[in-house]
PDB file of C-alpha atoms in Angstrom:
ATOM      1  CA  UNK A  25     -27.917  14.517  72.919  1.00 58.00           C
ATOM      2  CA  UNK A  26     -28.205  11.166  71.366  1.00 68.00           C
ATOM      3  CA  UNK A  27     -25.887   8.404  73.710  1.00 83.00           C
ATOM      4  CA  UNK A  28     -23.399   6.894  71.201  1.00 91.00           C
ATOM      5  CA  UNK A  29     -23.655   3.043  70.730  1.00 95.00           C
ATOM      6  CA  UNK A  30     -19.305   2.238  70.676  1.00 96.00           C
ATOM      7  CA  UNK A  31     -19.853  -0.604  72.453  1.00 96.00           C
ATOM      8  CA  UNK A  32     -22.505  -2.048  69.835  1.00 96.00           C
ATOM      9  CA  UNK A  33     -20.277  -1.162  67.604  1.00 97.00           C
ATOM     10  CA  UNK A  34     -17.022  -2.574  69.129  1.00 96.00           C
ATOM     11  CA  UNK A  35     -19.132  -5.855  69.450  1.00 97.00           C
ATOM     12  CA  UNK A  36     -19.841  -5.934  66.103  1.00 97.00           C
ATOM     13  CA  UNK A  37     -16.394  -5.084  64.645  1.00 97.00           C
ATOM     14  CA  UNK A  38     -14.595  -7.657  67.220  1.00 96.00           C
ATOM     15  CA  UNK A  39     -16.338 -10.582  66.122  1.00 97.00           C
ATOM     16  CA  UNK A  40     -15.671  -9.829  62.434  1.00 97.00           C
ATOM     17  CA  UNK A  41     -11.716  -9.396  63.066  1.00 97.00           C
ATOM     18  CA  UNK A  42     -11.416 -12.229  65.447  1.00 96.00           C
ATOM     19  CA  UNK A  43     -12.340 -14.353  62.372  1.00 96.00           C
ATOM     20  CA  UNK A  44     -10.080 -12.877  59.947  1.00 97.00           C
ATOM     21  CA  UNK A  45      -7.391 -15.354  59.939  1.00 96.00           C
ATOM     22  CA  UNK A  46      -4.251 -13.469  61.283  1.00 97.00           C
ATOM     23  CA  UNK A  47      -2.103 -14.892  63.885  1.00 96.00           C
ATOM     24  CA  UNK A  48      -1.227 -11.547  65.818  1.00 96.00           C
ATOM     25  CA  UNK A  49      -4.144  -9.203  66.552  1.00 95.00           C
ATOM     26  CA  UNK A  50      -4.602  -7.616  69.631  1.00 95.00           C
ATOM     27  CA  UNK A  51      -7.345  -5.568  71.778  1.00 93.00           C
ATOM     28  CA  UNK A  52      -6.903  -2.316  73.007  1.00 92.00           C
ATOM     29  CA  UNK A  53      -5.582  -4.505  76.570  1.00 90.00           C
ATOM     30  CA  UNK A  54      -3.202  -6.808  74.755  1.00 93.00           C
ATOM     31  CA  UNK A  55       0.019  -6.785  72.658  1.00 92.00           C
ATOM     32  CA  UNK A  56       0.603  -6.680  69.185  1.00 94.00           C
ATOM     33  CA  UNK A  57       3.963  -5.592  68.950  1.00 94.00           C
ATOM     34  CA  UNK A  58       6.263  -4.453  72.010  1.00 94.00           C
ATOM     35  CA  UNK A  59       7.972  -1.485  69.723  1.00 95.00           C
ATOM     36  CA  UNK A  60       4.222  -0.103  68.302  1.00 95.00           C
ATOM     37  CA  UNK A  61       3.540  -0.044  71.880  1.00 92.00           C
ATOM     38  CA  UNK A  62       6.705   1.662  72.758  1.00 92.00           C
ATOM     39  CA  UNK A  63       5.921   4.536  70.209  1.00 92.00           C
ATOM     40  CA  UNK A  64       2.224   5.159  71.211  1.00 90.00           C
ATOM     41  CA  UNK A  65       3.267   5.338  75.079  1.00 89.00           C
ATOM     42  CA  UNK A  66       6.170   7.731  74.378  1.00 89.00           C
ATOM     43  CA  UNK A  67       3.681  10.022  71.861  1.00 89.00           C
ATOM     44  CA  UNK A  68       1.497  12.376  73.119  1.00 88.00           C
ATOM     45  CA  UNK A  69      -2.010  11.064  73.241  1.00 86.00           C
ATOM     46  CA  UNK A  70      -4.907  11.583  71.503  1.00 87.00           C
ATOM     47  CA  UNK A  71      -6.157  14.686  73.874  1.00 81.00           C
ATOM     48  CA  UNK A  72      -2.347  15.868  73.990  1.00 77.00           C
ATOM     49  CA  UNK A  73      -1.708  14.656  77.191  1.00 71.00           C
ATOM     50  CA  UNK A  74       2.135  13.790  77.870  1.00 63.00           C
ATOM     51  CA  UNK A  75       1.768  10.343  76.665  1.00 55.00           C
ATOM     52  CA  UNK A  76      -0.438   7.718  75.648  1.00 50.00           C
ATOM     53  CA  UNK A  77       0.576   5.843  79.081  1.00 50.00           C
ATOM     54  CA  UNK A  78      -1.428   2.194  78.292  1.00 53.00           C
ATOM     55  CA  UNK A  79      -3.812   3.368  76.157  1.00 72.00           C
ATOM     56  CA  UNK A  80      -4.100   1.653  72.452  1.00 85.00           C
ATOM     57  CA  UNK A  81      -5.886   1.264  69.712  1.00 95.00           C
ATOM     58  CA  UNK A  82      -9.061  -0.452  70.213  1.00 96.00           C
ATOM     59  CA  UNK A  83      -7.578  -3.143  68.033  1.00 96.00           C
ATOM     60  CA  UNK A  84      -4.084  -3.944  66.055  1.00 97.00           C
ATOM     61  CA  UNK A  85      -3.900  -6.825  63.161  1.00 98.00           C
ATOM     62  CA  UNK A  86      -0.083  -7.458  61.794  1.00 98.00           C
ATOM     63  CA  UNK A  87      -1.073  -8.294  58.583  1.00 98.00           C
ATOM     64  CA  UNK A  88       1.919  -9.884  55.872  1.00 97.00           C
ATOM     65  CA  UNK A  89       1.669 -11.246  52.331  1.00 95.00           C
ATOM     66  CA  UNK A  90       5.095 -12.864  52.991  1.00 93.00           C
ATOM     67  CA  UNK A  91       7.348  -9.670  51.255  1.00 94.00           C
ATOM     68  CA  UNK A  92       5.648  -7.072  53.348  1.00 95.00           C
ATOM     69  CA  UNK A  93       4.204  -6.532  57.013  1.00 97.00           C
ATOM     70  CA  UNK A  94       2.288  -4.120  57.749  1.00 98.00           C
ATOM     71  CA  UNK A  95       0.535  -2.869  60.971  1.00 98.00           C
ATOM     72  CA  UNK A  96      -3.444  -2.268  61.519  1.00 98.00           C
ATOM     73  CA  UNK A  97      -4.665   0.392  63.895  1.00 98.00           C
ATOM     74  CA  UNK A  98      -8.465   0.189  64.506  1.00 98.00           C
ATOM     75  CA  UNK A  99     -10.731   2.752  66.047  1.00 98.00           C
ATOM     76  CA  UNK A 100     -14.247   2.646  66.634  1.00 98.00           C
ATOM     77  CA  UNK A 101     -16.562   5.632  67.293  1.00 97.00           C
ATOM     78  CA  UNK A 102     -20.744   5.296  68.057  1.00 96.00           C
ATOM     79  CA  UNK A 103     -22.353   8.686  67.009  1.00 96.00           C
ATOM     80  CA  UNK A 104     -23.815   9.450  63.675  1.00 94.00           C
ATOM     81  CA  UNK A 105     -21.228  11.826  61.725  1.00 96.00           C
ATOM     82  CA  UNK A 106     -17.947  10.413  64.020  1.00 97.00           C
ATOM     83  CA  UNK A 107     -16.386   8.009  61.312  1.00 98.00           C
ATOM     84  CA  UNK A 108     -13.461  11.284  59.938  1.00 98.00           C
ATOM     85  CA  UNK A 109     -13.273  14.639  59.850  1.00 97.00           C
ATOM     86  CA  UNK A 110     -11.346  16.234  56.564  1.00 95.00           C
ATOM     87  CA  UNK A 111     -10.506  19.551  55.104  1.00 89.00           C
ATOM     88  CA  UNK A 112     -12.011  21.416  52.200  1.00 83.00           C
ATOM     89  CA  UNK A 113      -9.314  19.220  50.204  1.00 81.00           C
ATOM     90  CA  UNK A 114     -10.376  16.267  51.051  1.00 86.00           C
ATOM     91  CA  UNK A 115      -7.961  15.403  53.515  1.00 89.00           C
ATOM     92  CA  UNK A 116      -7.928  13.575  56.580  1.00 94.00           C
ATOM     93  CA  UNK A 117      -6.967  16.395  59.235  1.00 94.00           C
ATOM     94  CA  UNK A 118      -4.639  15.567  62.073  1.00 95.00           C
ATOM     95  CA  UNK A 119      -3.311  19.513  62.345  1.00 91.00           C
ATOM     96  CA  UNK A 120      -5.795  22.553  62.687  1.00 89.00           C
ATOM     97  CA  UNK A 121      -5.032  26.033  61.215  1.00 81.00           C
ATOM     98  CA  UNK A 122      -2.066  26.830  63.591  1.00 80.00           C
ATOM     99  CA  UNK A 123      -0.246  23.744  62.222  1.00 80.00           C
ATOM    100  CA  UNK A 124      -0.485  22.068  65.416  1.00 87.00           C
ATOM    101  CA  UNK A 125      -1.555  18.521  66.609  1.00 92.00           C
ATOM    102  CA  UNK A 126      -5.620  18.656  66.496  1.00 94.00           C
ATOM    103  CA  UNK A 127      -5.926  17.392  70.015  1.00 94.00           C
ATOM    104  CA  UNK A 128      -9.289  18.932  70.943  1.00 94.00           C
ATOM    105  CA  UNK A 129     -11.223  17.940  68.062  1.00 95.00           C
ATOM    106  CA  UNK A 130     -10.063  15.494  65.309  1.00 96.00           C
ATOM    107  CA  UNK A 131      -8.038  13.456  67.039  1.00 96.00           C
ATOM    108  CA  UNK A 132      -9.959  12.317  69.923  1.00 95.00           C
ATOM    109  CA  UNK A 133     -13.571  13.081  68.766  1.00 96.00           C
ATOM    110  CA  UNK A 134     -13.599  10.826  65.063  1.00 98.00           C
ATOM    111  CA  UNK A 135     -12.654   7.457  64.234  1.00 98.00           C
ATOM    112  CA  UNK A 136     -10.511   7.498  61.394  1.00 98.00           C
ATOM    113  CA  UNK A 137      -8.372  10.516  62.341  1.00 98.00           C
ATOM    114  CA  UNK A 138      -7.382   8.588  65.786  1.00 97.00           C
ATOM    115  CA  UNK A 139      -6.466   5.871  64.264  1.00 98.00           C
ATOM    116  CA  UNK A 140      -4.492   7.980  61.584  1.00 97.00           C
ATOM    117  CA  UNK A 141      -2.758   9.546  64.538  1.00 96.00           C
ATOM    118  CA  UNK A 142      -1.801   5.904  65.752  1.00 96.00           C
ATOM    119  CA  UNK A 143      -0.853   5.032  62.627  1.00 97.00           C
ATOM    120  CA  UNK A 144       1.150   8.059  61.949  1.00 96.00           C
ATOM    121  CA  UNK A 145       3.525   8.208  65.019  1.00 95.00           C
ATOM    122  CA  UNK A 146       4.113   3.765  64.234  1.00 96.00           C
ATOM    123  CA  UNK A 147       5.349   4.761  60.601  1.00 96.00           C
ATOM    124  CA  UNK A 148       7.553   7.784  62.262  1.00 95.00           C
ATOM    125  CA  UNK A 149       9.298   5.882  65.492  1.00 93.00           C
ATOM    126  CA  UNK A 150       9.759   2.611  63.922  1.00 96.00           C
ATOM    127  CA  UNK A 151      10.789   0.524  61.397  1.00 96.00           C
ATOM    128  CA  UNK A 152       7.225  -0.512  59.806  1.00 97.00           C
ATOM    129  CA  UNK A 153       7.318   1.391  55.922  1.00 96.00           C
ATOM    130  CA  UNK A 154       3.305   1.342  56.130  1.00 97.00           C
ATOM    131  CA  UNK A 155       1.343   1.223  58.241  1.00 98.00           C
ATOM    132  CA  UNK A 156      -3.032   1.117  58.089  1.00 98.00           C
ATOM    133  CA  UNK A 157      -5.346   3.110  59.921  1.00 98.00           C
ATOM    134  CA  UNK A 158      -9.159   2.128  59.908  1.00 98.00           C
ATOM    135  CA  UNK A 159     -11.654   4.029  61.155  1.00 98.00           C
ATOM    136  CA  UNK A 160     -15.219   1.934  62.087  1.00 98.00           C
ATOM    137  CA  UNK A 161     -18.292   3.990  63.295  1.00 98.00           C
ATOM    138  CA  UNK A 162     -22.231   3.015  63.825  1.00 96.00           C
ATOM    139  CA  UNK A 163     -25.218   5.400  64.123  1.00 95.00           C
ATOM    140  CA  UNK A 164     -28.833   4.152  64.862  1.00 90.00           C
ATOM    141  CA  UNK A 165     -31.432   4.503  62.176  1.00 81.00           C
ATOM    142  CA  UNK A 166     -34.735   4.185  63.048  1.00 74.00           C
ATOM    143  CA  UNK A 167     -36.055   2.562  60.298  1.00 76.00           C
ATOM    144  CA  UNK A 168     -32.888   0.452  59.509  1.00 76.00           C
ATOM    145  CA  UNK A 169     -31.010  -0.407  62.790  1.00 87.00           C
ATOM    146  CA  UNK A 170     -27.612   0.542  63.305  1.00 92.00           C
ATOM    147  CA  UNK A 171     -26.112   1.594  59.996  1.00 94.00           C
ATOM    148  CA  UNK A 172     -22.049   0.638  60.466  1.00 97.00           C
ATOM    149  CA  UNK A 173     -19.656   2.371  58.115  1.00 97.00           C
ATOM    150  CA  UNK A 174     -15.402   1.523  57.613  1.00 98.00           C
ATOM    151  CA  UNK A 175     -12.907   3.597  56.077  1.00 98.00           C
ATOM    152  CA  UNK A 176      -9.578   2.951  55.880  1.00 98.00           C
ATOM    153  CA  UNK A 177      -6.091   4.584  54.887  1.00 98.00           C
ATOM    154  CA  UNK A 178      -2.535   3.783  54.298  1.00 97.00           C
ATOM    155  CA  UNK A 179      -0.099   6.194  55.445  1.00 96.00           C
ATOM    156  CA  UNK A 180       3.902   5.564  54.534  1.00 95.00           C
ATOM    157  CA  UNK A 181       7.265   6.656  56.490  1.00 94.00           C
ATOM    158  CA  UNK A 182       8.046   8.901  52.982  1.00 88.00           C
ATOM    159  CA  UNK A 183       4.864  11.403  54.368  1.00 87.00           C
ATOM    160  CA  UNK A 184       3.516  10.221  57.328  1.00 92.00           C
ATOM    161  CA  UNK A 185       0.951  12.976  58.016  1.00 91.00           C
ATOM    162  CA  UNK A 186      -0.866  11.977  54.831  1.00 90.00           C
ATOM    163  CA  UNK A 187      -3.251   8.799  55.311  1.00 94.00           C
ATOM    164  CA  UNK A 188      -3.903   7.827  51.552  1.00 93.00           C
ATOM    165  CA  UNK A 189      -7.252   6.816  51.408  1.00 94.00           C
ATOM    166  CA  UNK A 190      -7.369   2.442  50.662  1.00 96.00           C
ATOM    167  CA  UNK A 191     -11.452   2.669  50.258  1.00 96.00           C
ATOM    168  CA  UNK A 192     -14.594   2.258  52.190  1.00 98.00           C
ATOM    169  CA  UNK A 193     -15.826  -1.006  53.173  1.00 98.00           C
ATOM    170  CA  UNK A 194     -19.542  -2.712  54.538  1.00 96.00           C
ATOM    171  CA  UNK A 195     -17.560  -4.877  56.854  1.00 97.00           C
ATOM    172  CA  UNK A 196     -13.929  -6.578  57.341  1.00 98.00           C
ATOM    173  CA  UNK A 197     -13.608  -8.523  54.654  1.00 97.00           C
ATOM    174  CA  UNK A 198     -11.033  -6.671  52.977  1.00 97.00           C
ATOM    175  CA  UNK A 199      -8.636  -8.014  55.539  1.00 98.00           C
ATOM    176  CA  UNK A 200      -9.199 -11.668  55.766  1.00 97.00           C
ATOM    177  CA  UNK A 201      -6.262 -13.504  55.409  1.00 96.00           C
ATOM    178  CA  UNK A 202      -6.930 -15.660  52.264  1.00 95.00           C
ATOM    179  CA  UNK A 203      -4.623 -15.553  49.107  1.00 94.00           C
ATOM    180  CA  UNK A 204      -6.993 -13.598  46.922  1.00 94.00           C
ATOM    181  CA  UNK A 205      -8.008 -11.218  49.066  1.00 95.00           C
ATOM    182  CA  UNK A 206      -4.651 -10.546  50.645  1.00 96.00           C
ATOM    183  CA  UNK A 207      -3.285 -10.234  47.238  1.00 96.00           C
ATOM    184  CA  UNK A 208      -6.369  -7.423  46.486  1.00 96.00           C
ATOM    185  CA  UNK A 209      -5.383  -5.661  49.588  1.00 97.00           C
ATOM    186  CA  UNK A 210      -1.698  -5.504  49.259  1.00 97.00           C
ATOM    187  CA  UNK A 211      -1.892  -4.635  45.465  1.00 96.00           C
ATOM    188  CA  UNK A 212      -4.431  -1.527  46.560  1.00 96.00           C
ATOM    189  CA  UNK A 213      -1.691  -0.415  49.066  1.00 96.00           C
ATOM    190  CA  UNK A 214       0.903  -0.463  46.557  1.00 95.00           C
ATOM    191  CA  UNK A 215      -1.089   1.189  43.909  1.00 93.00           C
ATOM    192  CA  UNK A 216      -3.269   3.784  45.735  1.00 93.00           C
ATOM    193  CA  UNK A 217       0.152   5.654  46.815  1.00 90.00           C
ATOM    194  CA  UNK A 218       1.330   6.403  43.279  1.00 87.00           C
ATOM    195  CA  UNK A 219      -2.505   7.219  41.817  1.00 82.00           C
ATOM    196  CA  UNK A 220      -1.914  10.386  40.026  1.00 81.00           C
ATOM    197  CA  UNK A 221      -5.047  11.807  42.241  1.00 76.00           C
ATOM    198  CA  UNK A 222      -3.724  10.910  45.688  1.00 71.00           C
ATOM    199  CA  UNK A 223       0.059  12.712  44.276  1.00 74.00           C
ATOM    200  CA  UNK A 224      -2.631  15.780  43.129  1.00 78.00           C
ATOM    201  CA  UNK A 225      -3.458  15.544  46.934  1.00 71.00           C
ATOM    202  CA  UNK A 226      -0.733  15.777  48.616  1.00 71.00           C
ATOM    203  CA  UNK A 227       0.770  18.492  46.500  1.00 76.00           C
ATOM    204  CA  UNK A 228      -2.427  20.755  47.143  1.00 74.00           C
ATOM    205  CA  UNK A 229      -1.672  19.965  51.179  1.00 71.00           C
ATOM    206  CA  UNK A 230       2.020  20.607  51.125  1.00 72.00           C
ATOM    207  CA  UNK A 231       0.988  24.437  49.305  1.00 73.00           C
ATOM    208  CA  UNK A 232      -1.118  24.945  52.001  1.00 70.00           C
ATOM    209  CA  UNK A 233       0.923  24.326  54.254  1.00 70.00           C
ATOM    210  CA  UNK A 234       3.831  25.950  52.678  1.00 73.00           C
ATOM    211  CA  UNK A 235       1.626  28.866  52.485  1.00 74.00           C
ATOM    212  CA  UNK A 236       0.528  28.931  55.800  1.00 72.00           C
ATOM    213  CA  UNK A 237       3.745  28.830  57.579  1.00 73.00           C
ATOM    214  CA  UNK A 238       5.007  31.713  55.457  1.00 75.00           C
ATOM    215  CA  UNK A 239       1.947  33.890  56.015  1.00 77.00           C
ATOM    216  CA  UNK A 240       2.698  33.159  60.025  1.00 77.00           C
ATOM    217  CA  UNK A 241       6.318  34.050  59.209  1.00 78.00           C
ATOM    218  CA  UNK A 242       5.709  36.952  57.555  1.00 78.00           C
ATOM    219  CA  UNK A 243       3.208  38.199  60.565  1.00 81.00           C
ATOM    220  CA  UNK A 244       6.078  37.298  63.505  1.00 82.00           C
ATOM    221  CA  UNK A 245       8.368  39.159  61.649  1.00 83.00           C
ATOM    222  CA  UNK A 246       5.951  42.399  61.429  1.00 81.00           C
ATOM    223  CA  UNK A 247       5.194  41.962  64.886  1.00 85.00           C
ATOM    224  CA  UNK A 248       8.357  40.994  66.683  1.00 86.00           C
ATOM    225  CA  UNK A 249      10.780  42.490  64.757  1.00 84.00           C
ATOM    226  CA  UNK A 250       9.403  45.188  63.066  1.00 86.00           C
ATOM    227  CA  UNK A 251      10.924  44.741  59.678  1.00 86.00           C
ATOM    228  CA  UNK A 252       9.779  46.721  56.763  1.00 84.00           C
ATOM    229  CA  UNK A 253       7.739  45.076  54.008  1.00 81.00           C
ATOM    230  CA  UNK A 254      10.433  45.397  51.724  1.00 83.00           C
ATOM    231  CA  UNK A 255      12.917  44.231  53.426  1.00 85.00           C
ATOM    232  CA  UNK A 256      10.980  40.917  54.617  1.00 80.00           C
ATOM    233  CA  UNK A 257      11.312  39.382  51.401  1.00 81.00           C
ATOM    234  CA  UNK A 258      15.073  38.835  52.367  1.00 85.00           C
ATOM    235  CA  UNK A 259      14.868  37.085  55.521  1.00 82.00           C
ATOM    236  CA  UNK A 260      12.503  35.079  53.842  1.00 77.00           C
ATOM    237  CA  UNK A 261      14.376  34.290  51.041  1.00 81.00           C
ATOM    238  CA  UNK A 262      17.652  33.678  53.004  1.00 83.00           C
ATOM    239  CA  UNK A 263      15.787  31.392  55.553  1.00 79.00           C
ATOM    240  CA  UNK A 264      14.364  29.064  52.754  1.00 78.00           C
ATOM    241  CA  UNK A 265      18.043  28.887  51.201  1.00 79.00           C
ATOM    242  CA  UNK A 266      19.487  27.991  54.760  1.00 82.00           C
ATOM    243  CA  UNK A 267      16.811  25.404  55.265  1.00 80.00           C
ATOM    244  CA  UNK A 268      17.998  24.061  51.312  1.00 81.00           C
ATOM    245  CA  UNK A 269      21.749  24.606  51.644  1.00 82.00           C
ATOM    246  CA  UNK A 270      24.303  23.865  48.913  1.00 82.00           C
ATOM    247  CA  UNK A 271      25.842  21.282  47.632  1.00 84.00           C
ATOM    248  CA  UNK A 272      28.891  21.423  44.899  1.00 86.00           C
ATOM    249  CA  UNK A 273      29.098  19.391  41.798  1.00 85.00           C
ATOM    250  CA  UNK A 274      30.369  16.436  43.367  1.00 86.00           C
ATOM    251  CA  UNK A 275      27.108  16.768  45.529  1.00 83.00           C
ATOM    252  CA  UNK A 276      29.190  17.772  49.112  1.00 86.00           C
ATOM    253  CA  UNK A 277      27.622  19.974  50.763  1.00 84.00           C
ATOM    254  CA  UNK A 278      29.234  23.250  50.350  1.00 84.00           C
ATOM    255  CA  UNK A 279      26.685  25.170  52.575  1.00 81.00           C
ATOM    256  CA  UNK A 280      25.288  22.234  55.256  1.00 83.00           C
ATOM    257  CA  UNK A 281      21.224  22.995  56.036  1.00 80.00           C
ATOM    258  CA  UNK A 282      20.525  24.547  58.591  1.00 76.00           C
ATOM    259  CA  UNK A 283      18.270  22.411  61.503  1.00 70.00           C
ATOM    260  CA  UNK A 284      14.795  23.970  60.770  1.00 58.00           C
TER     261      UNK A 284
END
């Protein structure tokens, strides 16, 4: 088993952020902002344990071009192959097949996905719209050194489980803090969340997973209740048009959704 070189690579990426220009970043021992710490202690963590406790992100940048601020969440992996791990769409995965939490895998084991998952619970529990996770890994080469690879992703409070992919990068660059390249980075964040691809994307995800929770409904309903095939189409139908509900002209709701 080859012995992964994180702290090479956390070397390597600290120097480069520590020169960036922002005012607030923070280690994985310091603060960047006492409310993005309150919602990664009071989420699970990135095994599934009950609560990140003080564990962070390796590093946090609060980066602003004066309209918006948006939060950074860095994680750095060592081992050749640990930068993400996506589905046959393309995606970055943070659920496996039983649309649960990847804890054992994803998560914990690759860069970009744990910082998704940081990024992901910020956008949900507080007030940040944005919020970007980077993923930073390094592998040794034996002809070339250590090869270091970044990839990072925006994901928004409208679908947080989707980190919308901002580009790959040779080194940190694309965050320094000077007018050009702050204007390049916030105009990518603006843009790469209406690209007609990235919408493409997330429909193809929300079929899936459309489709997968009705297959597992369908199957409960065989199982537990015994229903007839042709009378399952009913529940189904009647639980998607409680989850919907009604609303009159006026737009009141005439029928209130039911809590899911």
């Amino acid at each position: 088993m080859v012995a992964s070189i994180e702290t090479s690579v956390k070397q390597w990426a600290d120097e480069q952020i520590r020169q960036l220009g922002w005012q607030i970043i923070a280690s994985e021992n310091e603060t960047a902002d006492k409310v993005i710490d309150e919602s990664i202690k009071n989420s699970p963590s990135k095994s599934g344990g009950a609560g990140a406790g003080g564990v962070r992100p390796d590093y946090t940048i609060i980066v602003s071009d004066g309209d918006k601020t948006i939060p950074v969440l860095i994680e750095y992996k060592g081992s050749k192959g640990k930068l993400e791990k996506i589905d046959k769409q393309g995606l970055i995965i943070l659920r496996g097949d039983d649309g649960n939490f990847d804890y054992k895998l994803a998560i914990p084991q690759y860069a970009v996905n744990g910082a998704s998952y940081y990024a992901m619970n910020v956008v949900k529990d507080t007030s940040y719209q944005e919020a970007i996770a980077v993923g930073v890994n390094g592998s040794k080469d034996s002809s070339a050194g250590i090869q270091y690879e970044i990839h990072a992703y925006v994901l928004n409070k409208r679908d947080p489980e989707l980190p919308i992919d901002l580009g790959t990068y040779p080194d940190f660059d694309f965050l320094k803090k000077i007018d050009q390249q702050k204007t390049r980075l916030f105009n990518k964040i603006a843009d790469v969340q209406t690209d007609p691809k990235e919408l493409e994307q997330r429909a193809i995800r929300d079929d899936a997973k459309i489709e997968a929770v009705l297959q597992e409904l369908n199957q409960k309903i065989h199982d537990e209740q015994q229903i007839i095939p042709s009378q399952r189409i009913n529940i189904v139908a009647g639980s998607l048009m409680a989850a919907v509900g009604m609303k009159d002209k006026t737009g009141d709701w005439k029928v209130s959704r039911l809590n899911p």
